[in-house]
PDB file of C-alpha atoms in Angstrom:
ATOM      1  CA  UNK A1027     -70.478 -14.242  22.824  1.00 88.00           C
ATOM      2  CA  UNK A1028     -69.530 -12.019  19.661  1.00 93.00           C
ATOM      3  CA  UNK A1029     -66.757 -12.800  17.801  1.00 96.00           C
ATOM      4  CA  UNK A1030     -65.346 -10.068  14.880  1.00 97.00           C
ATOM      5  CA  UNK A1031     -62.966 -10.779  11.988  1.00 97.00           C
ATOM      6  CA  UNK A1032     -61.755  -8.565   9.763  1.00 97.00           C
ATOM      7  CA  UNK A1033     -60.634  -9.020   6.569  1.00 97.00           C
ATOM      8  CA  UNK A1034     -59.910  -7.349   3.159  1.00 98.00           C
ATOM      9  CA  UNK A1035     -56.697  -5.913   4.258  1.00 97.00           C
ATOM     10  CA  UNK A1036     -53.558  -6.070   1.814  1.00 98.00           C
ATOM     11  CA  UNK A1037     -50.581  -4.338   0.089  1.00 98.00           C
ATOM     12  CA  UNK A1038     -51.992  -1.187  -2.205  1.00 98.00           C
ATOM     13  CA  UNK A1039     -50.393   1.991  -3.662  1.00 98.00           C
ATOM     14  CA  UNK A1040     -50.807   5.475  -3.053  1.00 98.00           C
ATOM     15  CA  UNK A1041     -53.721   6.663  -4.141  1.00 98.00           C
ATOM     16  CA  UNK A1042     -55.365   3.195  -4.021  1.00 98.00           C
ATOM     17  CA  UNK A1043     -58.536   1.892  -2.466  1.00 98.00           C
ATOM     18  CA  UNK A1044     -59.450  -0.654  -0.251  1.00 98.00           C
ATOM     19  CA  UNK A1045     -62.678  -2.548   1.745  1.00 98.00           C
ATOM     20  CA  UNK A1046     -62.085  -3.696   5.194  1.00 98.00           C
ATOM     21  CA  UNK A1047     -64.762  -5.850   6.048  1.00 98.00           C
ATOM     22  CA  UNK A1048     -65.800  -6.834   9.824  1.00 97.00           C
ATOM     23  CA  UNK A1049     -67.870  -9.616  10.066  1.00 97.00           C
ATOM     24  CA  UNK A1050     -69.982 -10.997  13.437  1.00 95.00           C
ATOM     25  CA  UNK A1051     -70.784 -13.808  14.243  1.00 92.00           C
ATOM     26  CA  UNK A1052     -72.243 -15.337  17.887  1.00 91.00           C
ATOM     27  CA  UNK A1053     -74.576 -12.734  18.266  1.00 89.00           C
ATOM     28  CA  UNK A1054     -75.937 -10.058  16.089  1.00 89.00           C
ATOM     29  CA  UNK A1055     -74.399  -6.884  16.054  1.00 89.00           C
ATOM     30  CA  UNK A1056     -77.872  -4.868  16.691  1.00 85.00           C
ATOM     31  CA  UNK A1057     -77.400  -2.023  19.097  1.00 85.00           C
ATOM     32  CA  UNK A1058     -73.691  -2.337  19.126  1.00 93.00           C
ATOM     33  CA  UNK A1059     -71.396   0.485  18.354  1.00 95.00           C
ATOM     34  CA  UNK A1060     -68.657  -0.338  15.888  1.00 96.00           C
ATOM     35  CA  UNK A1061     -65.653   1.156  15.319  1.00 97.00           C
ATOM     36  CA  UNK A1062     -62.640   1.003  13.416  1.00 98.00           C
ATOM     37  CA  UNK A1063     -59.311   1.863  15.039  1.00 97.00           C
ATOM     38  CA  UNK A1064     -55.873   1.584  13.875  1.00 97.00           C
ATOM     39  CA  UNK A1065     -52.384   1.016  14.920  1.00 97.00           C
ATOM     40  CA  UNK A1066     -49.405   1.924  13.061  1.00 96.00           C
ATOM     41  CA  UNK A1067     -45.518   0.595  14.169  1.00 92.00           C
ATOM     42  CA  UNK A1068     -44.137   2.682  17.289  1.00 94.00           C
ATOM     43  CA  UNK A1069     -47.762   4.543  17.728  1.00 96.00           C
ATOM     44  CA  UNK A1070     -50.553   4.485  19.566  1.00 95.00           C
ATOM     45  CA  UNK A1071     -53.832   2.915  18.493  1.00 95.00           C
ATOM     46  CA  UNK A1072     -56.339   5.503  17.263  1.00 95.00           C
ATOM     47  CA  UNK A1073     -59.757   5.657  16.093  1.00 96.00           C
ATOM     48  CA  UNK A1074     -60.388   6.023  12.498  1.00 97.00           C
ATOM     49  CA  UNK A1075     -64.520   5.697  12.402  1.00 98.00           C
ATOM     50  CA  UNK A1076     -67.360   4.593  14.270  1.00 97.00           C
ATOM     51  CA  UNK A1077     -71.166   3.987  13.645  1.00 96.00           C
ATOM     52  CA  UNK A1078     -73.736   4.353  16.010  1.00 94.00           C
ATOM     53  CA  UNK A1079     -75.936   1.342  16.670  1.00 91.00           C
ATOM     54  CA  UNK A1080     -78.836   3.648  18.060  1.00 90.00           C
ATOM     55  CA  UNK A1081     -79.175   5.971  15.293  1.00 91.00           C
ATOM     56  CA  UNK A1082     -76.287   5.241  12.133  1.00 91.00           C
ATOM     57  CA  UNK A1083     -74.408   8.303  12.729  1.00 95.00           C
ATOM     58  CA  UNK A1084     -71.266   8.067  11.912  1.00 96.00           C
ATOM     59  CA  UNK A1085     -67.859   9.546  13.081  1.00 97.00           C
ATOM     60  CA  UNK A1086     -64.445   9.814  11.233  1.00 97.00           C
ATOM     61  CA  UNK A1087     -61.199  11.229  12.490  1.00 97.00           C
ATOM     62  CA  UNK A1088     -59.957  14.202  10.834  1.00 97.00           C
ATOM     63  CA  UNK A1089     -57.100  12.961   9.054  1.00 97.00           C
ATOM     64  CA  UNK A1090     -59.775  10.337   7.023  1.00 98.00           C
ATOM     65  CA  UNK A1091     -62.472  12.673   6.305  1.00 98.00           C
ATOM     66  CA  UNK A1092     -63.520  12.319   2.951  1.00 97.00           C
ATOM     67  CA  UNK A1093     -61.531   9.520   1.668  1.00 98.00           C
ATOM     68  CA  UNK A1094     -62.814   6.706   4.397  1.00 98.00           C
ATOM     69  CA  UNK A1095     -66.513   5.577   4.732  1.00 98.00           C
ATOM     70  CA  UNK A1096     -68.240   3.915   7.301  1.00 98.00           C
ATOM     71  CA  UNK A1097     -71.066   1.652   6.598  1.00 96.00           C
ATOM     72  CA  UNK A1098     -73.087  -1.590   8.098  1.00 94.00           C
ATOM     73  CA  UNK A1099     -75.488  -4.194   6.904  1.00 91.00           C
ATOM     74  CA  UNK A1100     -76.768  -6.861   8.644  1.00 86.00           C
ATOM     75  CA  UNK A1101     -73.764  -8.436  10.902  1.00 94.00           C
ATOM     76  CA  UNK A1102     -71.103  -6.620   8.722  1.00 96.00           C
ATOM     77  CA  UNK A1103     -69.290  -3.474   9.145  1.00 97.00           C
ATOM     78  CA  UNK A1104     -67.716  -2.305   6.216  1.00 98.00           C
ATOM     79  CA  UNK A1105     -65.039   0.273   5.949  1.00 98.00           C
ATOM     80  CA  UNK A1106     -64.419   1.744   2.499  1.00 98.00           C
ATOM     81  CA  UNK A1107     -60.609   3.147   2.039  1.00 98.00           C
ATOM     82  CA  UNK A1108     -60.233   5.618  -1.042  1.00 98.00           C
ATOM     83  CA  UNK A1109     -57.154   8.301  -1.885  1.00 98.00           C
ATOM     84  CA  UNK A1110     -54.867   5.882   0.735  1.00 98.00           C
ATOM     85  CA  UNK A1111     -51.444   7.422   1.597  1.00 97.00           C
ATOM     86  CA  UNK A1112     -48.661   5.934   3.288  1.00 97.00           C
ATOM     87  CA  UNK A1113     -49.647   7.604   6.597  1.00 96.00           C
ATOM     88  CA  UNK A1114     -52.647   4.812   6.527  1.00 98.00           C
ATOM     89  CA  UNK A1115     -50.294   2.052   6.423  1.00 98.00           C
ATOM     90  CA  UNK A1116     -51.204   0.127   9.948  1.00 98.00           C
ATOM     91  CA  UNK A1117     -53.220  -2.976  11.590  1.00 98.00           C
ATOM     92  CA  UNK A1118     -56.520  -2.241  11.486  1.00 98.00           C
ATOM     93  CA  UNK A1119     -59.191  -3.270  14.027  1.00 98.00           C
ATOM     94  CA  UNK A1120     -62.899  -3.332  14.725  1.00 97.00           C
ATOM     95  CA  UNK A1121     -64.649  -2.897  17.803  1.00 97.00           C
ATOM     96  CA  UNK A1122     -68.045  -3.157  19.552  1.00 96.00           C
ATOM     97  CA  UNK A1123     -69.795  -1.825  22.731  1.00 95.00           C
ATOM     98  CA  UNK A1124     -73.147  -1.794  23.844  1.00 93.00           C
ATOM     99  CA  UNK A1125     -72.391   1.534  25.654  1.00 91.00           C
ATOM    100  CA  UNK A1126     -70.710   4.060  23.850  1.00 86.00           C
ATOM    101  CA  UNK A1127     -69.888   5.500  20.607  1.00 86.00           C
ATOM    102  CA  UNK A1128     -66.487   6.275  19.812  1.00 88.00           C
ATOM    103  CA  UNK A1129     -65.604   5.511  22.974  1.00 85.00           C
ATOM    104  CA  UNK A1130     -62.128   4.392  24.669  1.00 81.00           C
ATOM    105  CA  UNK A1131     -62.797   1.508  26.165  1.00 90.00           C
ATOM    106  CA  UNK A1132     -64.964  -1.669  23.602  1.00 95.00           C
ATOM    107  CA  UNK A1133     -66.100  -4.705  24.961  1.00 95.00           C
ATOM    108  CA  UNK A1134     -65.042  -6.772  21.832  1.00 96.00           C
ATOM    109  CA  UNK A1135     -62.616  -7.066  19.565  1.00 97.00           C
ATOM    110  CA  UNK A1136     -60.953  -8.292  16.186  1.00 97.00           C
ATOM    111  CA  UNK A1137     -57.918  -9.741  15.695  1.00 97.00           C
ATOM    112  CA  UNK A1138     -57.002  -7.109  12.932  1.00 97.00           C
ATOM    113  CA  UNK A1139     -56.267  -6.715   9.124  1.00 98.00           C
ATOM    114  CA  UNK A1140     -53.029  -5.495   8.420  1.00 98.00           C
ATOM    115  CA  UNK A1141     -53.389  -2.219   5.448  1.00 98.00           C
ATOM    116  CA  UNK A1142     -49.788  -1.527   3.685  1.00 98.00           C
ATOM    117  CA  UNK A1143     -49.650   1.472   1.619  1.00 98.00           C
ATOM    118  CA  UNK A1144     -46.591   1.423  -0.545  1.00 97.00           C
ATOM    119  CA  UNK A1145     -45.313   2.494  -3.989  1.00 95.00           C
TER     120      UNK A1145
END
């Protein structure tokens, strides 16, 4: 069974960076697809990135591009926060499935990291 666990979340200020970290254990994370989604208070949960485990293409949501990178090694999934704003501010999750990329639907989860963007 895999198990994910995030961590590296925390208070920053604008313009900061951060490195969310998702770590598996239970299994190896070969051939999953990983993504990172968020939820902010009073919105819905959205996908940030993903990574394909087929080929390491990656995928970021419009509002990241260029400030957020995706990355994996090993059993880790790392994602690198630069340029954060407030709009960032949210729990942040990771995600696996053997089946799709970005998809809607991921077989396992974390139990979050909570990202606070504040002055």
């Amino acid at each position: 069974q895999l198990q994910l666990v995030e961590s590296g979340g925390g208070l920053v200020q604008p313009g900061g960076s951060l490195r969310l970290s998702c770590a598996a254990s239970g299994s190896t994370l070969d051939y999953y697809h990983i993504a990172w989604l968020r939820q902010a208070p009073g919105k819905e949960r959205e996908g940030v990135s993903c990574i394909s485990g087929s080929d390491g293409s990656t995928y970021y949501v419009d509002s990241v591009k260029g400030r957020f990178t995706i990355s994996r090694a090993k059993n880790t999934v790392y994602l690198q926060m630069n340029s954060l704003n407030t709009e960032d501010t949210a729990v942040y999750y990771c995600a696996a499935d053997r089946n799709l990329v970005c998809g809607a639907e991921y077989e396992y989860w974390g139990q979050g990291t909570q990202v606070t963007v504040s002055s």
